[in-house]
Short mmCIF file of N, CA and C in Angstrom, two decimals:
data_model
loop_
_atom_site.label_atom_id
_atom_site.label_comp_id
_atom_site.label_asym_id
_atom_site.label_seq_id
_atom_site.Cartn_x
_atom_site.Cartn_y
_atom_site.Cartn_z
N MET N 15 -25.68 15.47 13.36
CA MET N 15 -25.32 14.41 12.98
C MET N 15 -25.12 12.56 13.58
N ASP N 16 -26.11 11.80 12.88
CA ASP N 16 -26.18 10.82 13.87
C ASP N 16 -25.55 9.70 13.17
N ILE N 17 -24.40 9.68 13.22
CA ILE N 17 -23.30 8.67 13.16
C ILE N 17 -22.89 7.73 14.08
N ARG N 18 -22.65 6.30 13.83
CA ARG N 18 -22.13 5.52 14.80
C ARG N 18 -21.00 4.51 14.22
N PRO N 19 -20.46 3.81 15.14
CA PRO N 19 -19.51 3.04 14.88
C PRO N 19 -19.91 1.96 13.69
N ILE N 20 -19.36 1.45 13.16
CA ILE N 20 -19.47 0.61 12.03
C ILE N 20 -18.87 -1.05 13.08
N ARG N 21 -19.56 -1.78 13.49
CA ARG N 21 -19.41 -3.27 14.18
C ARG N 21 -19.10 -3.93 13.65
N ASN N 22 -19.88 -4.29 12.17
CA ASN N 22 -20.31 -5.63 11.77
C ASN N 22 -20.22 -5.14 9.98
N ASP N 23 -20.16 -6.24 9.08
CA ASP N 23 -20.79 -5.98 8.22
C ASP N 23 -21.88 -5.46 7.66
N GLU N 24 -23.15 -5.67 8.46
CA GLU N 24 -24.31 -5.03 7.90
C GLU N 24 -24.01 -3.36 8.14
N ASP N 25 -23.04 -3.23 9.29
CA ASP N 25 -23.08 -1.73 9.32
C ASP N 25 -22.24 -1.25 8.31
N HIS N 26 -21.32 -2.17 8.11
CA HIS N 26 -20.62 -1.90 6.51
C HIS N 26 -21.01 -1.54 5.46
N GLU N 27 -21.77 -2.09 5.19
CA GLU N 27 -22.68 -1.98 4.01
C GLU N 27 -23.92 -0.82 3.95
N ALA N 28 -24.10 -0.57 4.92
CA ALA N 28 -25.22 0.71 5.49
C ALA N 28 -24.35 1.98 4.91
N ALA N 29 -23.13 1.86 6.01
CA ALA N 29 -22.13 3.20 5.51
C ALA N 29 -21.87 3.09 3.91
N LEU N 30 -21.28 2.21 3.38
CA LEU N 30 -20.83 2.41 1.90
C LEU N 30 -22.13 2.68 1.36
N ARG N 31 -23.60 2.33 1.27
CA ARG N 31 -24.64 2.96 0.82
C ARG N 31 -24.93 4.70 0.96
N GLU N 32 -24.57 4.79 1.96
CA GLU N 32 -24.55 6.32 2.11
C GLU N 32 -23.64 6.94 1.59
N ILE N 33 -22.43 6.34 1.95
CA ILE N 33 -21.07 6.86 1.09
C ILE N 33 -21.17 7.60 -0.28
N GLU N 34 -22.02 6.12 -0.33
CA GLU N 34 -22.40 6.51 -2.49
C GLU N 34 -23.02 7.78 -2.71
N ALA N 35 -24.17 7.35 -1.98
CA ALA N 35 -25.02 8.48 -1.60
C ALA N 35 -24.45 9.80 -1.71
N LEU N 36 -23.17 10.40 -0.81
CA LEU N 36 -23.08 11.34 -0.42
C LEU N 36 -21.89 11.75 -1.37
N TRP N 37 -21.68 10.59 -2.24
CA TRP N 37 -20.63 11.07 -2.87
C TRP N 37 -20.43 12.23 -3.58
N GLY N 38 -19.25 12.96 -3.62
CA GLY N 38 -19.28 14.21 -4.34
C GLY N 38 -19.92 15.46 -3.64
N ALA N 39 -20.31 15.43 -2.79
CA ALA N 39 -20.43 16.68 -1.54
C ALA N 39 -19.62 17.69 -1.50
N GLN N 40 -20.04 18.81 -1.34
CA GLN N 40 -18.87 19.95 -1.23
C GLN N 40 -18.29 19.34 0.14
N ALA N 41 -16.89 19.99 0.27
CA ALA N 41 -16.43 19.92 1.32
C ALA N 41 -16.67 20.89 1.98
N GLY N 42 -17.05 20.87 3.43
CA GLY N 42 -16.85 22.47 4.31
C GLY N 42 -18.76 22.33 4.44
N THR N 43 -19.37 21.42 3.71
CA THR N 43 -20.70 21.57 4.43
C THR N 43 -20.92 20.19 5.21
N PRO N 44 -22.29 20.30 5.67
CA PRO N 44 -22.83 19.15 6.50
C PRO N 44 -22.50 17.67 5.93
N GLU N 45 -23.34 17.66 4.42
CA GLU N 45 -23.48 16.91 3.89
C GLU N 45 -21.82 15.77 3.61
N GLY N 46 -20.52 17.63 3.28
CA GLY N 46 -19.33 16.76 3.23
C GLY N 46 -18.59 16.47 3.95
N ASP N 47 -19.07 17.16 5.50
CA ASP N 47 -18.57 16.60 6.76
C ASP N 47 -18.77 15.21 7.05
N ARG N 48 -19.96 14.75 6.81
CA ARG N 48 -20.81 13.49 7.15
C ARG N 48 -19.83 12.40 6.48
N LEU N 49 -19.68 12.64 4.68
CA LEU N 49 -19.18 11.61 4.13
C LEU N 49 -17.84 11.72 4.48
N ASP N 50 -16.96 12.67 4.98
CA ASP N 50 -15.49 12.74 5.25
C ASP N 50 -15.65 11.70 6.69
N VAL N 51 -16.08 11.73 7.71
CA VAL N 51 -16.59 11.06 8.82
C VAL N 51 -17.14 9.58 8.40
N LEU N 52 -17.99 9.38 7.30
CA LEU N 52 -18.28 7.81 7.48
C LEU N 52 -17.30 7.26 6.52
N ILE N 53 -16.29 7.92 5.32
CA ILE N 53 -15.22 7.19 4.88
C ILE N 53 -13.99 7.01 6.06
N THR N 54 -13.56 7.67 6.75
CA THR N 54 -12.90 7.04 7.53
C THR N 54 -13.56 6.21 9.00
N LEU N 55 -14.71 6.16 9.12
CA LEU N 55 -14.96 5.05 9.67
C LEU N 55 -14.90 3.62 8.86
N ALA N 56 -15.42 3.78 7.50
CA ALA N 56 -14.98 2.59 6.50
C ALA N 56 -13.91 2.40 6.26
N ASP N 57 -13.19 2.69 6.61
CA ASP N 57 -11.70 3.03 6.16
C ASP N 57 -11.38 1.77 7.83
N ALA N 58 -11.59 2.59 8.64
CA ALA N 58 -11.33 1.79 10.19
C ALA N 58 -11.83 0.76 9.87
N TYR N 59 -13.07 0.30 9.73
CA TYR N 59 -13.31 -1.24 9.63
C TYR N 59 -12.68 -1.82 8.81
N GLU N 60 -12.40 -1.17 7.65
CA GLU N 60 -12.15 -2.16 6.44
C GLU N 60 -10.75 -2.90 6.79
N GLY N 61 -9.82 -1.74 7.93
CA GLY N 61 -8.49 -2.17 7.63
C GLY N 61 -8.19 -3.27 8.61
N ALA N 62 -9.37 -3.17 9.79
CA ALA N 62 -9.38 -4.16 11.06
C ALA N 62 -10.12 -5.51 10.52
N ARG N 63 -10.75 -5.43 9.83
CA ARG N 63 -11.74 -6.53 9.13
C ARG N 63 -10.91 -7.60 8.09
N TRP N 64 -10.71 -6.65 7.30
CA TRP N 64 -9.66 -7.34 6.18
C TRP N 64 -7.99 -6.86 5.89
N PRO N 65 -7.21 -6.89 6.89
CA PRO N 65 -6.11 -6.29 6.90
C PRO N 65 -4.98 -6.96 5.61
N ILE N 66 -4.46 -6.29 5.25
CA ILE N 66 -3.52 -5.85 4.30
C ILE N 66 -2.21 -6.85 4.90
N PRO N 67 -1.65 -7.87 4.57
CA PRO N 67 -0.43 -8.32 4.75
C PRO N 67 0.62 -7.56 4.74
N GLU N 68 1.97 -7.41 5.50
CA GLU N 68 2.69 -6.36 5.29
C GLU N 68 3.57 -7.40 4.22
N GLY N 69 3.96 -6.80 3.05
CA GLY N 69 4.94 -7.37 2.08
C GLY N 69 6.37 -7.73 2.43
N ASP N 70 7.27 -8.05 1.72
CA ASP N 70 8.78 -7.76 2.03
C ASP N 70 9.43 -7.47 0.65
N PRO N 71 10.85 -7.08 1.15
CA PRO N 71 10.86 -6.18 0.13
C PRO N 71 10.98 -6.35 -1.63
N VAL N 72 11.00 -7.37 -1.94
CA VAL N 72 10.58 -7.55 -3.26
C VAL N 72 9.41 -7.52 -3.56
N ASP N 73 8.28 -7.46 -2.87
CA ASP N 73 6.96 -6.95 -3.01
C ASP N 73 6.87 -5.13 -3.36
N ALA N 74 7.54 -5.10 -2.17
CA ALA N 74 7.68 -3.40 -2.16
C ALA N 74 7.96 -2.99 -3.75
N ILE N 75 9.45 -3.32 -4.05
CA ILE N 75 9.90 -3.20 -5.60
C ILE N 75 8.81 -3.21 -7.10
N ASN N 76 8.17 -4.54 -6.36
CA ASN N 76 7.17 -4.83 -7.45
C ASN N 76 6.25 -4.03 -7.25
N GLY N 77 5.36 -3.31 -6.75
CA GLY N 77 4.69 -2.22 -6.02
C GLY N 77 5.22 -0.94 -6.68
N SER N 78 5.83 -0.74 -6.37
CA SER N 78 6.94 0.98 -6.65
C SER N 78 6.49 0.46 -8.41
N MET N 79 7.20 -0.62 -8.66
CA MET N 79 7.68 -0.58 -10.24
C MET N 79 5.99 -0.64 -10.89
N ALA N 80 4.69 -1.37 -10.59
CA ALA N 80 3.87 -1.12 -10.96
C ALA N 80 3.06 0.29 -10.89
N MET N 81 3.02 0.85 -9.47
CA MET N 81 2.47 2.16 -9.19
C MET N 81 2.86 3.36 -10.23
N GLU N 82 4.71 2.93 -10.45
CA GLU N 82 4.73 4.40 -11.26
C GLU N 82 5.90 4.13 -12.62
N GLY N 83 4.90 2.70 -13.23
CA GLY N 83 5.30 2.30 -14.54
C GLY N 83 6.56 2.29 -14.96
N ARG N 84 7.35 1.91 -13.70
CA ARG N 84 8.78 1.77 -13.97
C ARG N 84 9.16 0.04 -14.58
N THR N 85 10.10 -0.25 -14.72
CA THR N 85 10.22 -1.40 -15.67
C THR N 85 11.54 -2.22 -15.39
N GLN N 86 11.86 -3.34 -15.59
CA GLN N 86 13.12 -3.84 -14.89
C GLN N 86 14.41 -3.27 -15.18
N SER N 87 14.09 -2.58 -16.72
CA SER N 87 15.54 -1.86 -17.19
C SER N 87 15.64 -0.52 -15.98
N ASP N 88 14.33 0.04 -15.53
CA ASP N 88 14.38 0.93 -14.32
C ASP N 88 15.48 0.70 -13.03
N LEU N 89 14.84 -0.60 -12.75
CA LEU N 89 15.65 -1.82 -11.53
C LEU N 89 16.61 -1.64 -12.06
N ALA N 90 17.08 -2.06 -13.12
CA ALA N 90 18.73 -2.47 -13.41
C ALA N 90 19.55 -1.17 -13.86
N GLU N 91 19.12 0.16 -13.97
CA GLU N 91 20.05 1.51 -13.39
C GLU N 91 19.94 1.66 -11.96
N VAL N 92 18.96 1.60 -11.35
CA VAL N 92 19.52 1.49 -9.84
C VAL N 92 20.04 0.55 -9.25
N LEU N 93 20.08 -0.63 -9.36
CA LEU N 93 20.70 -1.93 -8.59
C LEU N 93 22.40 -1.75 -9.34
N GLY N 94 22.51 -1.48 -10.57
CA GLY N 94 23.71 -1.10 -11.16
C GLY N 94 24.12 -2.23 -12.37
N SER N 95 23.17 -3.19 -12.63
CA SER N 95 23.07 -4.39 -13.95
C SER N 95 21.57 -5.22 -13.68
N ALA N 96 21.74 -5.29 -15.34
CA ALA N 96 19.96 -5.84 -15.56
C ALA N 96 20.56 -7.45 -14.91
N SER N 97 21.78 -7.89 -14.56
CA SER N 97 21.27 -9.15 -14.29
C SER N 97 21.19 -9.30 -12.80
N ARG N 98 21.83 -7.89 -12.23
CA ARG N 98 21.55 -7.60 -10.67
C ARG N 98 19.97 -7.67 -10.19
N ALA N 99 18.92 -7.24 -11.35
CA ALA N 99 17.60 -6.58 -10.98
C ALA N 99 16.77 -7.86 -11.22
N SER N 100 17.05 -8.68 -12.23
CA SER N 100 16.76 -9.89 -12.33
C SER N 100 16.62 -10.66 -11.47
N GLU N 101 18.13 -10.82 -10.93
CA GLU N 101 18.25 -11.89 -10.16
C GLU N 101 17.23 -11.32 -8.51
N VAL N 102 17.13 -10.28 -8.36
CA VAL N 102 16.28 -9.36 -6.81
C VAL N 102 15.11 -10.07 -7.16
N LEU N 103 14.36 -9.73 -8.39
CA LEU N 103 13.13 -9.50 -8.53
C LEU N 103 12.66 -11.14 -8.77
N ARG N 104 13.32 -12.28 -8.99
CA ARG N 104 13.10 -13.74 -8.68
C ARG N 104 13.94 -13.68 -7.41
N ARG N 105 14.27 -13.32 -6.57
CA ARG N 105 14.47 -13.76 -5.49
C ARG N 105 15.92 -14.49 -5.69
N LYS N 106 16.37 -14.68 -6.19
CA LYS N 106 17.97 -15.70 -6.14
C LYS N 106 18.97 -14.71 -5.39
N ARG N 107 18.88 -13.21 -5.51
CA ARG N 107 19.86 -12.76 -4.93
C ARG N 107 19.21 -11.79 -3.76
N ALA N 108 19.67 -11.68 -2.47
CA ALA N 108 19.18 -10.56 -2.02
C ALA N 108 19.46 -9.22 -1.91
N LEU N 109 18.73 -8.51 -1.19
CA LEU N 109 19.07 -6.81 -1.46
C LEU N 109 20.56 -6.86 -1.04
N THR N 110 21.50 -5.89 -0.73
CA THR N 110 22.69 -5.48 -0.04
C THR N 110 22.29 -4.05 0.10
N LEU N 111 23.12 -3.53 1.41
CA LEU N 111 22.43 -1.86 2.13
C LEU N 111 22.60 -1.10 0.74
N PRO N 112 23.77 -1.03 0.07
CA PRO N 112 24.21 0.00 -1.06
C PRO N 112 22.65 0.11 -2.13
N MET N 113 22.28 -1.48 -2.43
CA MET N 113 20.71 -1.36 -2.88
C MET N 113 19.93 -0.67 -2.47
N ILE N 114 19.37 -1.13 -0.92
CA ILE N 114 18.29 -1.00 -0.35
C ILE N 114 18.47 0.85 -0.36
N TRP N 115 19.63 1.75 -0.47
CA TRP N 115 19.66 3.08 -0.02
C TRP N 115 19.71 4.06 -1.39
N ALA N 116 20.48 3.06 -2.50
CA ALA N 116 19.62 3.43 -4.17
C ALA N 116 18.43 3.51 -4.16
N LEU N 117 17.77 2.33 -3.62
CA LEU N 117 15.98 2.15 -3.90
C LEU N 117 15.63 3.61 -2.94
N HIS N 118 15.56 3.61 -1.55
CA HIS N 118 15.14 4.69 -0.88
C HIS N 118 15.31 5.86 -1.52
N GLU N 119 16.55 6.30 -1.72
CA GLU N 119 17.05 7.53 -2.27
C GLU N 119 16.34 7.80 -3.72
N GLN N 120 16.05 6.78 -4.61
CA GLN N 120 16.28 7.62 -6.03
C GLN N 120 14.63 7.00 -6.06
N TRP N 121 13.74 5.88 -5.63
CA TRP N 121 12.28 5.71 -5.64
C TRP N 121 11.62 5.82 -4.31
N ARG N 122 12.16 6.37 -3.55
CA ARG N 122 11.86 6.33 -1.97
C ARG N 122 10.79 5.63 -1.44
N ILE N 123 11.21 4.78 -1.60
CA ILE N 123 10.77 3.15 -1.49
C ILE N 123 10.97 3.45 0.24
N PRO N 124 10.32 3.35 1.33
CA PRO N 124 11.04 2.99 2.75
C PRO N 124 12.01 2.15 3.10
N ALA N 125 12.54 2.84 3.86
CA ALA N 125 13.90 1.86 4.05
C ALA N 125 13.73 0.71 5.03
N GLU N 126 12.56 1.22 5.68
CA GLU N 126 12.55 -0.03 6.53
C GLU N 126 11.39 -0.93 6.30
N VAL N 127 11.00 -0.94 4.95
CA VAL N 127 10.17 -1.94 4.18
C VAL N 127 11.25 -2.94 3.38
N LEU N 128 12.33 -1.93 2.97
CA LEU N 128 13.37 -2.77 2.44
C LEU N 128 14.22 -3.18 2.91
N VAL N 129 14.62 -3.42 4.59
CA VAL N 129 15.53 -3.80 5.52
C VAL N 129 15.03 -5.16 5.88
N ARG N 130 13.75 -4.97 5.69
CA ARG N 130 12.89 -6.59 6.31
C ARG N 130 13.36 -7.59 5.85
N PRO N 131 13.53 -8.92 6.65
CA PRO N 131 13.82 -10.18 6.45
C PRO N 131 13.26 -10.84 5.66
N TYR N 132 13.44 -11.57 4.29
CA TYR N 132 12.76 -12.43 3.45
C TYR N 132 13.61 -13.46 3.24
N ARG N 133 12.90 -13.95 2.24
CA ARG N 133 13.75 -15.78 1.70
C ARG N 133 13.76 -15.31 0.39
N THR N 134 14.68 -15.81 0.14
CA THR N 134 15.68 -15.88 -1.28
C THR N 134 15.62 -17.43 -1.88
N ALA N 135 15.45 -17.57 -3.34
CA ALA N 135 15.57 -18.75 -3.83
C ALA N 135 16.89 -19.21 -3.76
N ALA N 136 17.75 -19.01 -3.35
CA ALA N 136 19.38 -19.02 -3.63
C ALA N 136 19.98 -19.99 -2.30
#
């Protein structure tokens, strides 16, 4: 298995072409193992080359809502009122500890993300 580190965009493109060719290889086969290793290398390179900036608590809430198909009404149920949910999403109101705890417990948003400092419009 002649695999080497991905050090530049050219190496990355070559790895992606090979990943595409190997896609669907059965796990436990030499091709499947090669695919797993190449995906791991490509993921590591992409994370270093194009890092995703950490979001703030409101970004995390919006992301959770999008991924789980939740609505602002669902958020209102967790936070206690429609106006509170609206104000949080518009950054007019900061999250309180009870809100953070409820979001963590009910929606499984990591508490360490929800307690990050962020700017509010108010």
